[in-house]
CSV table of C-alpha atoms and ligand atoms in Angstrom, one decimal:
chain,number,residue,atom,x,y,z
A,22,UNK,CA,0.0,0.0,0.0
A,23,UNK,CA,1.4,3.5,-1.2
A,24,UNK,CA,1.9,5.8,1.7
A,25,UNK,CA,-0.7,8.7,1.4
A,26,UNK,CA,0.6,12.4,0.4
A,27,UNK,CA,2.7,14.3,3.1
A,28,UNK,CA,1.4,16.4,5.3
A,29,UNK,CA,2.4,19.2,7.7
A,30,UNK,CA,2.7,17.5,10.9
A,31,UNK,CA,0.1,17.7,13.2
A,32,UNK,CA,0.2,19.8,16.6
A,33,UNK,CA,-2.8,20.5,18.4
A,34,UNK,CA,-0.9,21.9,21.2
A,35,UNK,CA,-1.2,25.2,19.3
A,36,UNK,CA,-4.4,26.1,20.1
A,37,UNK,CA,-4.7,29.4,18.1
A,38,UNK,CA,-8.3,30.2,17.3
A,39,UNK,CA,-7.9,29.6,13.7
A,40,UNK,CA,-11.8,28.5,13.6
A,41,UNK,CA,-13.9,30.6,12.3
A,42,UNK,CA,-17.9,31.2,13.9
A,43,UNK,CA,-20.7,31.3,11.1
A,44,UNK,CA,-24.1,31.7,11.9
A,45,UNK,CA,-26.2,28.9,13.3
A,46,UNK,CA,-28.3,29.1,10.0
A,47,UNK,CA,-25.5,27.6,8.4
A,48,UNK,CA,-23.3,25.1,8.9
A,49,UNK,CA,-20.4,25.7,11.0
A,50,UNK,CA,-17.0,25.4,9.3
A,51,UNK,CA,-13.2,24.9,10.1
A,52,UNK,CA,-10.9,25.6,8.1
A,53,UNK,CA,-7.4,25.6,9.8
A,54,UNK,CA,-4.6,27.5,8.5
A,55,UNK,CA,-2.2,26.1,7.1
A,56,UNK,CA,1.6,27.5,9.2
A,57,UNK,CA,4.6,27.4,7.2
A,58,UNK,CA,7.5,26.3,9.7
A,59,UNK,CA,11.3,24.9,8.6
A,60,UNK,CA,11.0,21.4,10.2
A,61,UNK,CA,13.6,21.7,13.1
A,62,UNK,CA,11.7,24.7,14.2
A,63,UNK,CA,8.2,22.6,14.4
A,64,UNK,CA,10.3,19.7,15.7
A,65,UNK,CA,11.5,21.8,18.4
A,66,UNK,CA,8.3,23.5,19.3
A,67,UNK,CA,6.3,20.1,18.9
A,68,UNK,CA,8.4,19.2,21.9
A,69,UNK,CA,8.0,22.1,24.0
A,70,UNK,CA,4.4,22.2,23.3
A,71,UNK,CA,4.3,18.5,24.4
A,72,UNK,CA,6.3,19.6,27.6
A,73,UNK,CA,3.5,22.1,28.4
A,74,UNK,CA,0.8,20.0,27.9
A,75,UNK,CA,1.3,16.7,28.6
A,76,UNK,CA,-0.7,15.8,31.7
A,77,UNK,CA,0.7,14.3,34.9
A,78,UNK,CA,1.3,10.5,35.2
A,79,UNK,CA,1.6,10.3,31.4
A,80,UNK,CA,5.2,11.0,31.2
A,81,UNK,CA,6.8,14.3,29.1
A,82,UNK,CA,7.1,12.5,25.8
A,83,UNK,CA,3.7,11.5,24.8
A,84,UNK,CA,5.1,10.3,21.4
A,85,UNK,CA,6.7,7.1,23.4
A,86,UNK,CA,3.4,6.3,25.1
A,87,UNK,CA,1.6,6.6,21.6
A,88,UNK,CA,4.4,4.5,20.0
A,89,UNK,CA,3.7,1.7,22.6
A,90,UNK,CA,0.1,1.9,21.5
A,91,UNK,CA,0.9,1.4,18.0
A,92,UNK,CA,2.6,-1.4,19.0
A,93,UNK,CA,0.0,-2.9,20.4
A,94,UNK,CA,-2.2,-2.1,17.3
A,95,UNK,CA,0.2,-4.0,15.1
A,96,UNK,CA,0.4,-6.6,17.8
A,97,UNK,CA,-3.7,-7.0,17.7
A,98,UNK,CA,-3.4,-7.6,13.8
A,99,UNK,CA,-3.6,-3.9,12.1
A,100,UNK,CA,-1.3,-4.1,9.0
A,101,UNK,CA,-2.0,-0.5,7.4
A,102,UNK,CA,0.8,1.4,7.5
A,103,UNK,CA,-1.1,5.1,7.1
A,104,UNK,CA,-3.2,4.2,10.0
A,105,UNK,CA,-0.6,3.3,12.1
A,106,UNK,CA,1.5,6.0,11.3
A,107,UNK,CA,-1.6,8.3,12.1
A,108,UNK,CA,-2.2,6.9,15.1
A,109,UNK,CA,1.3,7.6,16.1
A,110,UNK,CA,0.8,11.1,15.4
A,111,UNK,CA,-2.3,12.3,16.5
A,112,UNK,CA,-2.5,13.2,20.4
A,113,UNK,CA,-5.4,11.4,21.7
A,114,UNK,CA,-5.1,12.9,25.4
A,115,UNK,CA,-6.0,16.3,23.8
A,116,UNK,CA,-9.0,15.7,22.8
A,117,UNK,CA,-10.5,14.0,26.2
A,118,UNK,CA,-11.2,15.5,29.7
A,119,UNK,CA,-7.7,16.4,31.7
A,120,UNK,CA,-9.0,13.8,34.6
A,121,UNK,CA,-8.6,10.8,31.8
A,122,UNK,CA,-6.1,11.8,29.7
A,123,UNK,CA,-4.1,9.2,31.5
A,124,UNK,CA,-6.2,6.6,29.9
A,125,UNK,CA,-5.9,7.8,26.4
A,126,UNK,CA,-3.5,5.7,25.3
A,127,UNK,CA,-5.0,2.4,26.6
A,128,UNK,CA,-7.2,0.5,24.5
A,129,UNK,CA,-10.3,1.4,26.3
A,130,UNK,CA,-13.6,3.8,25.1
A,131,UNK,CA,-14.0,7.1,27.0
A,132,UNK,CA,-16.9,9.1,27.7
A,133,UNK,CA,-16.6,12.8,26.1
A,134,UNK,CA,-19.3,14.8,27.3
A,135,UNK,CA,-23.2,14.9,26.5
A,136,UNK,CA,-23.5,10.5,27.0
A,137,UNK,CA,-21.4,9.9,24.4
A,138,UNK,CA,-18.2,8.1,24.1
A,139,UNK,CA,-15.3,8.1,21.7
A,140,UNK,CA,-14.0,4.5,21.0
A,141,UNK,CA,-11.2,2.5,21.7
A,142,UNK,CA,-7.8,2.7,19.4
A,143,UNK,CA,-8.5,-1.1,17.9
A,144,UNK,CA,-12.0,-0.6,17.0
A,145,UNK,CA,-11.3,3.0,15.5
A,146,UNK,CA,-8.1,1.5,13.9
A,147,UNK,CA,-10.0,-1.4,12.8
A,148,UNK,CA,-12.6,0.7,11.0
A,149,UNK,CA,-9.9,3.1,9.1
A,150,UNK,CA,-8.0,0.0,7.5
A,151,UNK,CA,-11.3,-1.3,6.6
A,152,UNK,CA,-11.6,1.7,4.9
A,153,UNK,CA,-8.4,1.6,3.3
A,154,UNK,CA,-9.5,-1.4,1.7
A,155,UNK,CA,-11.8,-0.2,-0.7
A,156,UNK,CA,-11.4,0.0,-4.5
A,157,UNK,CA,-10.7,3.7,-4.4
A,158,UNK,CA,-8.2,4.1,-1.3
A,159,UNK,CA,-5.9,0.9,-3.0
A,160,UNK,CA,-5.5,2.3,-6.2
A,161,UNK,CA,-4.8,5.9,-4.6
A,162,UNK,CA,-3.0,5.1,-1.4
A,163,UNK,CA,-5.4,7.6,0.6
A,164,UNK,CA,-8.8,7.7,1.8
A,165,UNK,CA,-9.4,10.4,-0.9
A,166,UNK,CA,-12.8,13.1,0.0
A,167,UNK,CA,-14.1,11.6,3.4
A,168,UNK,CA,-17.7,11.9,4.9
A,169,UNK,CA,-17.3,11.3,9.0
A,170,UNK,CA,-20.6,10.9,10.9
A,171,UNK,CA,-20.5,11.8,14.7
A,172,UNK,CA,-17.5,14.0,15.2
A,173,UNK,CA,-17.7,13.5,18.3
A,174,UNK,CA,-14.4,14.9,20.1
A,175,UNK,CA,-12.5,15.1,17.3
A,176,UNK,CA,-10.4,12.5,17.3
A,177,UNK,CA,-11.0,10.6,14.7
A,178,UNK,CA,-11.6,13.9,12.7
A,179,UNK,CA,-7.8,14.1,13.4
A,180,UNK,CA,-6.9,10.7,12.0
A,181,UNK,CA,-8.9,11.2,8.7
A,182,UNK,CA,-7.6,14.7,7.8
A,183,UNK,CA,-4.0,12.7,8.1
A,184,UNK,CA,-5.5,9.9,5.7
A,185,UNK,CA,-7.1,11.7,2.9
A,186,UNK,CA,-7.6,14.5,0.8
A,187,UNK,CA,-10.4,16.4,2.9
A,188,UNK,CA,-12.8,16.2,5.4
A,189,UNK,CA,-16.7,16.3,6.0
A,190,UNK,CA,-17.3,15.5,9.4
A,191,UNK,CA,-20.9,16.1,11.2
A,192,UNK,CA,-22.1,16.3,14.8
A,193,UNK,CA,-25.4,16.8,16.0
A,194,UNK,CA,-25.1,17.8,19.2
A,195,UNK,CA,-23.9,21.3,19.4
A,196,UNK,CA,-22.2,21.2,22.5
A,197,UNK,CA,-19.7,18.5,21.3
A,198,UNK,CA,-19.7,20.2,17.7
A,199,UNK,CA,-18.3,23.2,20.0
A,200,UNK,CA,-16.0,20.9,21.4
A,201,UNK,CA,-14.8,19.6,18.4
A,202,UNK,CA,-13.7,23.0,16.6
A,203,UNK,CA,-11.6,23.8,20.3
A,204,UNK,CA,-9.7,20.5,19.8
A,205,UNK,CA,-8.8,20.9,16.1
A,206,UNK,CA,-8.1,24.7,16.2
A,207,UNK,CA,-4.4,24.0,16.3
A,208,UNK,CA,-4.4,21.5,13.8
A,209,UNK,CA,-2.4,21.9,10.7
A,210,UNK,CA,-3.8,18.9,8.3
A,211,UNK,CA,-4.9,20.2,5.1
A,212,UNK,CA,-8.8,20.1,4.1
A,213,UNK,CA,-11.3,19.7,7.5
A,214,UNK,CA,-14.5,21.1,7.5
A,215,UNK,CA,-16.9,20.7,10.6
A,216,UNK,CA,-20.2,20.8,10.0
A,217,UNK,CA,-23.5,21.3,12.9
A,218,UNK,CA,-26.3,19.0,11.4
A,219,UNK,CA,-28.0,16.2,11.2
A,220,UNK,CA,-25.7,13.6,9.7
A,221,UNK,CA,-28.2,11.1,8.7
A,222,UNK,CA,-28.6,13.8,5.7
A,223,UNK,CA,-25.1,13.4,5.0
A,224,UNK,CA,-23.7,16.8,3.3
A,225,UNK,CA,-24.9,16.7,-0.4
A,226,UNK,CA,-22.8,20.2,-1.4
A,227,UNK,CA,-19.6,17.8,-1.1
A,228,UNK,CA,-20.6,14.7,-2.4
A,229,UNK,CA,-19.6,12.0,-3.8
A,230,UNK,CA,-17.0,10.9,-0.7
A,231,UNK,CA,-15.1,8.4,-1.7
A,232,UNK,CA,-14.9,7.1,2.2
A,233,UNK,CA,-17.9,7.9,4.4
A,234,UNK,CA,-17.4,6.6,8.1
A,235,UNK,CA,-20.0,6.7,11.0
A,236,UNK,CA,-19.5,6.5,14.7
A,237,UNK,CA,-22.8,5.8,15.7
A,238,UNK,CA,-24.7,3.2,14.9
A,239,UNK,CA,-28.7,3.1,13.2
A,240,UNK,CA,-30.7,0.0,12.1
A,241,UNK,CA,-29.5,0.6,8.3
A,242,UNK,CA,-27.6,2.6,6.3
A,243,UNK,CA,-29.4,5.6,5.2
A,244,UNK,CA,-30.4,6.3,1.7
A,245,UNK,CA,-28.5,9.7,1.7
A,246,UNK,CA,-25.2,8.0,2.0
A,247,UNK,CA,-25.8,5.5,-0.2
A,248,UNK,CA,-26.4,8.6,-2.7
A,249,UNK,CA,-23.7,10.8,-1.7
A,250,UNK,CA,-20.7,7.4,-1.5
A,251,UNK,CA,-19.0,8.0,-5.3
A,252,UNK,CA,-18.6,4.6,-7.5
A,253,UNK,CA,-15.4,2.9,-6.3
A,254,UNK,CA,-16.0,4.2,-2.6
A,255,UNK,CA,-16.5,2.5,0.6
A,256,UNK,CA,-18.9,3.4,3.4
A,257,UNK,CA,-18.3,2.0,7.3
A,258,UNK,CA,-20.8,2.0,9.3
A,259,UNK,CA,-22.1,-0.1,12.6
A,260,UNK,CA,-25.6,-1.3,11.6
A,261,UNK,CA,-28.1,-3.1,13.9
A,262,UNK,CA,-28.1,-6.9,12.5
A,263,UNK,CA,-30.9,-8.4,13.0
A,264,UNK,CA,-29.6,-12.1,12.5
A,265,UNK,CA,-26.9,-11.4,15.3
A,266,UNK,CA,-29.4,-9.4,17.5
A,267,UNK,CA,-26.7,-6.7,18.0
A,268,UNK,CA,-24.3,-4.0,16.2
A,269,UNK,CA,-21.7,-5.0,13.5
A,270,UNK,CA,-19.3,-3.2,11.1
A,271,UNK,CA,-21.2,-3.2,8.1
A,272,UNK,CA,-19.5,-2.8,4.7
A,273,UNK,CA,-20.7,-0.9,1.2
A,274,UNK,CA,-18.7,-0.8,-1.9
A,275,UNK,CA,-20.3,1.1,-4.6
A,276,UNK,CA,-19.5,-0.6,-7.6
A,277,UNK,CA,-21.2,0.3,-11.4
A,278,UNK,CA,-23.5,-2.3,-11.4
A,279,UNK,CA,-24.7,-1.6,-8.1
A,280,UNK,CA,-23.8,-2.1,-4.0
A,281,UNK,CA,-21.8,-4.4,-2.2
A,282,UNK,CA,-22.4,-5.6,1.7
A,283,UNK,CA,-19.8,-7.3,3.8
A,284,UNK,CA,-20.9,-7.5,7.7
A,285,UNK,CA,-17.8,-7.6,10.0
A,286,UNK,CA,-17.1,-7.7,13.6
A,287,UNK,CA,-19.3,-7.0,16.5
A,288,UNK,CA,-19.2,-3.4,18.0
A,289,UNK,CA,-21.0,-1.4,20.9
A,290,UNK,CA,-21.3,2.4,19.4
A,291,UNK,CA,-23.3,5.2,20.3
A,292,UNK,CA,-27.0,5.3,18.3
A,293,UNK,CA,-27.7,7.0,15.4
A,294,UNK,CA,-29.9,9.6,16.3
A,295,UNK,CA,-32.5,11.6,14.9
A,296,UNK,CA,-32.1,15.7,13.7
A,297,UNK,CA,-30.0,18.3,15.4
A,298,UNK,CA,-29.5,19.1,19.1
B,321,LIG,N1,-15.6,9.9,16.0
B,321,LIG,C1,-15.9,10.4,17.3
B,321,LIG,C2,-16.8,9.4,18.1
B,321,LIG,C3,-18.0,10.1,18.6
B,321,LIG,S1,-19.2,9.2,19.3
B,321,LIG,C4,-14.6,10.8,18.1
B,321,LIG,O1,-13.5,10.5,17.6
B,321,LIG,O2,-14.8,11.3,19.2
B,321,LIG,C5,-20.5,9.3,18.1
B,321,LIG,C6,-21.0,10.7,17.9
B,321,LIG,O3,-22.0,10.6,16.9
B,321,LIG,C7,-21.6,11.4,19.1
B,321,LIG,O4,-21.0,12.6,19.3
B,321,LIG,C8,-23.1,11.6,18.6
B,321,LIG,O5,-23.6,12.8,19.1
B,321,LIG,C9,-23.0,11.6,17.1
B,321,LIG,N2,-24.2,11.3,16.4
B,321,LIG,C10,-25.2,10.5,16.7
B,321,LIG,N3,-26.2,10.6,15.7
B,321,LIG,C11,-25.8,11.5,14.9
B,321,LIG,C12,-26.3,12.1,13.7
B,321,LIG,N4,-27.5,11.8,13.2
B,321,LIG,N5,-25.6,13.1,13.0
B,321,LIG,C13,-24.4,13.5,13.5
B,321,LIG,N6,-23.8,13.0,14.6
B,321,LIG,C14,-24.5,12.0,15.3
């Protein structure tokens, strides 16, 4: 698998209010600016920034704690190189509460605020090499335009703006949409847009994705998606299963003649819930 294109690295310790308000009417965007830094200089402030931030009992280099989850990742069976190397980069204690960040690197799912919970590593790793298995995303090397449903904290936000060309990701609760645009302000990856909305609309002004993930999970996939996922793309998404009388990873490839369905493992995600809140 190719690697995908480079990127400026990613440093959510500068927290620099580069997102921008718009009016509720519409939806909410972030656009980050792009910083132009020579590389020792980012290196060198990474690691101050780090110093500053890192939260007690997690140790001063957070990169050696993250590489240790990686390694763990690799050790549970996670071959894609992006994702790994994303995972590596992107500071998960950021984007929780202070009193866990502790935890963020173990392979555990943490509550974020509002009765929601972000996921663990492996099942958010699990879902991004799924990804990276579709027809688009081999032949590329990169996740290409990416829908995320249920921004949630962030995080994941964070991984896919390292894994593909841009962005989409929507959060109906406002609160954690809020949330969301404070974590990513300092981050430098290219394309990320945030929108406040119902996701079960997906975001037709940016359609066709070429990956569409959720992070909540509904009784099917809805039609919207389906309509907005571009020929050659992949869509992840837990769906109830009525067969397994519980929540699995299910699968779509959009393919000319028509879609695709592949159910995968069991998983325990948020629901998919109805309009905007
Ligand atoms: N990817 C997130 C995980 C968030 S948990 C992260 O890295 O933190 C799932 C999120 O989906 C919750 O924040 C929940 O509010 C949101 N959600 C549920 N139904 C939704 C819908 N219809 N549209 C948009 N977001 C939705």
């Amino acid at each position: 698998m190719t690697r995908p294109p480079p990127r400026f690295p990613l440093d959510l310790g500068r927290v620099q209010g580069t997102a921008r308000a718009t009016s509720a009417a519409s939806p909410e965007l972030l656009r980050p600016q792009r910083h132009l830094h020579h590389a020792a200089q980012d290196a060198q402030q990474q690691q101050q920034a780090s110093a500053r931030h890192a939260p007690q009992g997690l140790g001063l280099d957070s990169a050696a704690v993250r590489s240790r989850m990686v390694q763990r990742l690799r050790a549970d069976g996670v071959r894609c190189e992006p994702v790994l190397q994303a995972f590596a980069q992107v500071e998960r204690h950021r984007f929780v509460d202070t009193a866990l960040a502790n935890q963020a690197y173990e392979d555990t799912s943490l509550p974020i605020g509002l009765q929601q919970t972000i996921s663990k590593p492996s099942v958010v790793a699990r879902m991004l090499a799924l990804l990276f298995e579709g027809e688009h995303a081999r032949q590329q090397g990169h996740l290409g335009r990416v829908l995320e449903i249920g921004t949630g904290c962030g995080y994941q936000a964070a991984l896919l703006a390292l894994l593909s060309r841009s962005v989409v990701s929507i959060e109906r609760l406002k609160g954690l949409h809020d949330k969301a645009r404070d974590n990513l302000a300092g981050q430098q990856a290219g394309d990320l847009r945030l929108v406040y909305g119902d996701g079960r609309l997906g975001h037709a002004p940016r359609a066709p994705y070429t990956s569409i993930v959720a992070a909540a999970g509904g009784d099917d996939v809805p039609v919207a998606w389906l309509d907005q996922l571009a020929v050659g793309g992949r869509l992840i998404a837990p769906t109830h299963d009525a067969e397994r009388g519980g929540q699995v990873l299910l699968v779509i490839d959009k393919q000319a003649e028509g879609v695709v369905r592949q159910w995968h493992d069991a998983v325990h995600f948020v629901p998919l819930q109805s309009g905007a809140a």
